[in-house]
Amino acid sequence: MNFALTLEQQAVEARARRFADEEVAPIAREADATGEFPLHLVRRMGELGFLAGPIPEAYGGTGMDYIS
């Protein structure tokens, strides 16, 4: 059984890591301290296709596999 990520999965991982490093990390400490819920980050996750991954495109998802 091959457990290596596909090129597509690696690309999703890179996008998620970049998003976390550039957009989440800079505000995480303050959001935790204040109890703020950063709704703009959830919207951004939707824009990047992170919220509806395995849902078929016909239903508004991105059609990604469950690993991605």
CSV table of N, CA and C in Angstrom, one decimal:
chain,number,residue,atom,x,y,z
A,1,MET,N,0.8,-1.2,0.0
A,1,MET,CA,0.0,0.0,0.0
A,1,MET,C,0.9,1.2,0.0
A,2,ASN,N,0.6,2.2,-0.8
A,2,ASN,CA,1.4,3.4,-1.0
A,2,ASN,C,0.7,4.5,-0.2
A,3,PHE,N,1.4,5.0,0.8
A,3,PHE,CA,0.9,6.1,1.7
A,3,PHE,C,1.4,7.5,1.3
A,4,ALA,N,2.2,7.5,0.3
A,4,ALA,CA,2.7,8.8,-0.2
A,4,ALA,C,1.6,9.7,-0.7
A,5,LEU,N,1.7,11.0,-0.4
A,5,LEU,CA,0.7,11.9,-1.0
A,5,LEU,C,0.8,12.1,-2.5
A,6,THR,N,-0.3,12.2,-3.2
A,6,THR,CA,-0.2,12.5,-4.6
A,6,THR,C,0.2,14.0,-4.8
A,7,LEU,N,0.5,14.3,-6.0
A,7,LEU,CA,1.0,15.7,-6.3
A,7,LEU,C,-0.2,16.7,-5.9
A,8,GLU,N,-1.4,16.3,-6.2
A,8,GLU,CA,-2.5,17.2,-5.9
A,8,GLU,C,-2.7,17.3,-4.4
A,9,GLN,N,-2.5,16.3,-3.6
A,9,GLN,CA,-2.6,16.3,-2.2
A,9,GLN,C,-1.4,17.2,-1.6
A,10,GLN,N,-0.3,17.1,-2.2
A,10,GLN,CA,0.9,17.9,-1.8
A,10,GLN,C,0.6,19.4,-2.0
A,11,ALA,N,-0.1,19.7,-3.1
A,11,ALA,CA,-0.4,21.1,-3.5
A,11,ALA,C,-1.4,21.6,-2.4
A,12,VAL,N,-2.4,20.8,-2.1
A,12,VAL,CA,-3.4,21.2,-1.1
A,12,VAL,C,-2.7,21.5,0.3
A,13,GLU,N,-1.8,20.6,0.6
A,13,GLU,CA,-1.0,20.7,1.9
A,13,GLU,C,-0.2,22.0,1.9
A,14,ALA,N,0.4,22.3,0.8
A,14,ALA,CA,1.2,23.5,0.7
A,14,ALA,C,0.4,24.8,0.8
A,15,ARG,N,-0.8,24.7,0.1
A,15,ARG,CA,-1.7,25.9,0.2
A,15,ARG,C,-2.2,26.1,1.7
A,16,ALA,N,-2.5,25.0,2.3
A,16,ALA,CA,-3.0,25.1,3.7
A,16,ALA,C,-1.9,25.6,4.6
A,17,ARG,N,-0.7,25.1,4.4
A,17,ARG,CA,0.4,25.5,5.3
A,17,ARG,C,0.7,27.0,5.0
A,18,ARG,N,0.7,27.5,3.8
A,18,ARG,CA,0.9,28.9,3.5
A,18,ARG,C,-0.2,29.7,4.1
A,19,PHE,N,-1.5,29.3,4.0
A,19,PHE,CA,-2.6,30.0,4.6
A,19,PHE,C,-2.4,30.1,6.1
A,20,ALA,N,-2.0,29.0,6.8
A,20,ALA,CA,-1.8,29.0,8.2
A,20,ALA,C,-0.7,30.0,8.6
A,21,ASP,N,0.4,29.9,7.9
A,21,ASP,CA,1.6,30.7,8.2
A,21,ASP,C,1.3,32.2,8.0
A,22,GLU,N,0.7,32.5,6.9
A,22,GLU,CA,0.5,33.9,6.5
A,22,GLU,C,-0.7,34.6,7.0
A,23,GLU,N,-1.8,33.8,7.3
A,23,GLU,CA,-3.0,34.5,7.6
A,23,GLU,C,-3.5,34.1,9.0
A,24,VAL,N,-3.3,32.9,9.5
A,24,VAL,CA,-3.7,32.5,10.8
A,24,VAL,C,-2.7,32.8,11.9
A,25,ALA,N,-1.5,32.4,11.7
A,25,ALA,CA,-0.5,32.6,12.7
A,25,ALA,C,-0.4,34.0,13.2
A,26,PRO,N,-0.4,35.0,12.3
A,26,PRO,CA,-0.2,36.4,12.8
A,26,PRO,C,-1.3,36.9,13.8
A,27,ILE,N,-2.5,36.3,13.7
A,27,ILE,CA,-3.6,36.8,14.6
A,27,ILE,C,-4.0,35.7,15.6
A,28,ALA,N,-3.4,34.5,15.6
A,28,ALA,CA,-3.9,33.5,16.5
A,28,ALA,C,-3.8,33.8,18.0
A,29,ARG,N,-2.7,34.3,18.4
A,29,ARG,CA,-2.5,34.6,19.8
A,29,ARG,C,-3.5,35.7,20.3
A,30,GLU,N,-3.7,36.7,19.5
A,30,GLU,CA,-4.6,37.8,20.0
A,30,GLU,C,-6.0,37.2,20.0
A,31,ALA,N,-6.4,36.4,18.9
A,31,ALA,CA,-7.7,35.9,18.9
A,31,ALA,C,-8.0,34.9,20.1
A,32,ASP,N,-7.0,34.2,20.5
A,32,ASP,CA,-7.1,33.3,21.6
A,32,ASP,C,-7.3,34.1,22.9
A,33,ALA,N,-6.5,35.2,23.0
A,33,ALA,CA,-6.5,36.0,24.2
A,33,ALA,C,-7.8,36.8,24.4
A,34,THR,N,-8.4,37.2,23.3
A,34,THR,CA,-9.6,38.0,23.4
A,34,THR,C,-10.9,37.2,23.2
A,35,GLY,N,-10.7,35.9,22.8
A,35,GLY,CA,-11.9,35.1,22.5
A,35,GLY,C,-12.6,35.4,21.2
A,36,GLU,N,-11.9,36.2,20.4
A,36,GLU,CA,-12.5,36.6,19.1
A,36,GLU,C,-12.5,35.4,18.2
A,37,PHE,N,-13.6,35.3,17.4
A,37,PHE,CA,-13.8,34.3,16.4
A,37,PHE,C,-13.5,35.0,15.1
A,38,PRO,N,-12.4,34.6,14.4
A,38,PRO,CA,-12.0,35.3,13.2
A,38,PRO,C,-12.8,34.8,12.0
A,39,LEU,N,-14.0,35.3,11.9
A,39,LEU,CA,-14.9,34.8,10.8
A,39,LEU,C,-14.3,35.1,9.4
A,40,HIS,N,-13.5,36.2,9.3
A,40,HIS,CA,-12.9,36.4,8.0
A,40,HIS,C,-11.9,35.3,7.6
A,41,LEU,N,-11.4,34.6,8.5
A,41,LEU,CA,-10.5,33.5,8.2
A,41,LEU,C,-11.3,32.3,7.7
A,42,VAL,N,-12.5,32.1,8.2
A,42,VAL,CA,-13.4,31.0,7.8
A,42,VAL,C,-13.8,31.3,6.3
A,43,ARG,N,-14.2,32.6,6.1
A,43,ARG,CA,-14.5,33.0,4.7
A,43,ARG,C,-13.4,32.7,3.8
A,44,ARG,N,-12.2,33.1,4.2
A,44,ARG,CA,-11.0,32.9,3.3
A,44,ARG,C,-10.8,31.4,3.1
A,45,MET,N,-11.0,30.6,4.1
A,45,MET,CA,-10.9,29.1,3.9
A,45,MET,C,-11.8,28.6,2.8
A,46,GLY,N,-13.0,29.2,2.8
A,46,GLY,CA,-14.0,28.8,1.8
A,46,GLY,C,-13.5,29.2,0.4
A,47,GLU,N,-13.0,30.4,0.3
A,47,GLU,CA,-12.4,30.9,-1.0
A,47,GLU,C,-11.3,30.0,-1.5
A,48,LEU,N,-10.5,29.5,-0.6
A,48,LEU,CA,-9.4,28.6,-0.9
A,48,LEU,C,-9.9,27.1,-1.2
A,49,GLY,N,-11.1,26.9,-0.9
A,49,GLY,CA,-11.6,25.5,-1.2
A,49,GLY,C,-11.4,24.5,0.0
A,50,PHE,N,-11.1,25.0,1.2
A,50,PHE,CA,-10.9,24.1,2.3
A,50,PHE,C,-12.1,23.6,3.0
A,51,LEU,N,-13.2,24.2,2.8
A,51,LEU,CA,-14.4,23.9,3.6
A,51,LEU,C,-15.3,22.8,3.0
A,52,ALA,N,-15.3,22.6,1.7
A,52,ALA,CA,-16.2,21.7,1.1
A,52,ALA,C,-15.4,20.7,0.3
A,53,GLY,N,-14.3,20.3,0.8
A,53,GLY,CA,-13.4,19.4,0.0
A,53,GLY,C,-14.0,18.2,-0.7
A,54,PRO,N,-14.5,17.2,0.1
A,54,PRO,CA,-14.9,16.0,-0.6
A,54,PRO,C,-16.3,16.1,-1.2
A,55,ILE,N,-17.0,17.2,-1.0
A,55,ILE,CA,-18.3,17.4,-1.6
A,55,ILE,C,-18.1,17.5,-3.1
A,56,PRO,N,-18.9,16.8,-3.9
A,56,PRO,CA,-18.8,16.8,-5.4
A,56,PRO,C,-19.0,18.3,-5.9
A,57,GLU,N,-18.3,18.6,-7.0
A,57,GLU,CA,-18.5,19.9,-7.6
A,57,GLU,C,-19.9,20.2,-8.0
A,58,ALA,N,-20.7,19.2,-8.4
A,58,ALA,CA,-22.1,19.4,-8.8
A,58,ALA,C,-22.9,20.0,-7.6
A,59,TYR,N,-22.4,19.8,-6.4
A,59,TYR,CA,-23.2,20.3,-5.2
A,59,TYR,C,-22.5,21.4,-4.5
A,60,GLY,N,-21.5,22.1,-5.2
A,60,GLY,CA,-20.8,23.2,-4.6
A,60,GLY,C,-19.5,22.9,-3.9
A,61,GLY,N,-19.1,21.7,-3.9
A,61,GLY,CA,-17.8,21.4,-3.3
A,61,GLY,C,-16.7,21.5,-4.3
A,62,THR,N,-15.5,21.0,-3.8
A,62,THR,CA,-14.3,21.0,-4.7
A,62,THR,C,-14.0,19.7,-5.3
A,63,GLY,N,-14.7,18.6,-4.8
A,63,GLY,CA,-14.5,17.3,-5.3
A,63,GLY,C,-13.1,16.7,-4.9
A,64,MET,N,-12.5,17.2,-3.9
A,64,MET,CA,-11.2,16.6,-3.5
A,64,MET,C,-11.5,15.3,-2.8
A,65,ASP,N,-10.4,14.5,-2.7
A,65,ASP,CA,-10.5,13.2,-2.0
A,65,ASP,C,-10.5,13.5,-0.5
A,66,TYR,N,-10.8,12.5,0.3
A,66,TYR,CA,-10.9,12.7,1.8
A,66,TYR,C,-9.5,13.0,2.4
A,67,ILE,N,-8.5,12.5,1.9
A,67,ILE,CA,-7.1,12.8,2.4
A,67,ILE,C,-6.8,14.3,2.3
A,68,SER,N,-7.1,14.8,1.1
A,68,SER,CA,-6.8,16.3,0.9
A,68,SER,C,-7.5,17.1,1.9
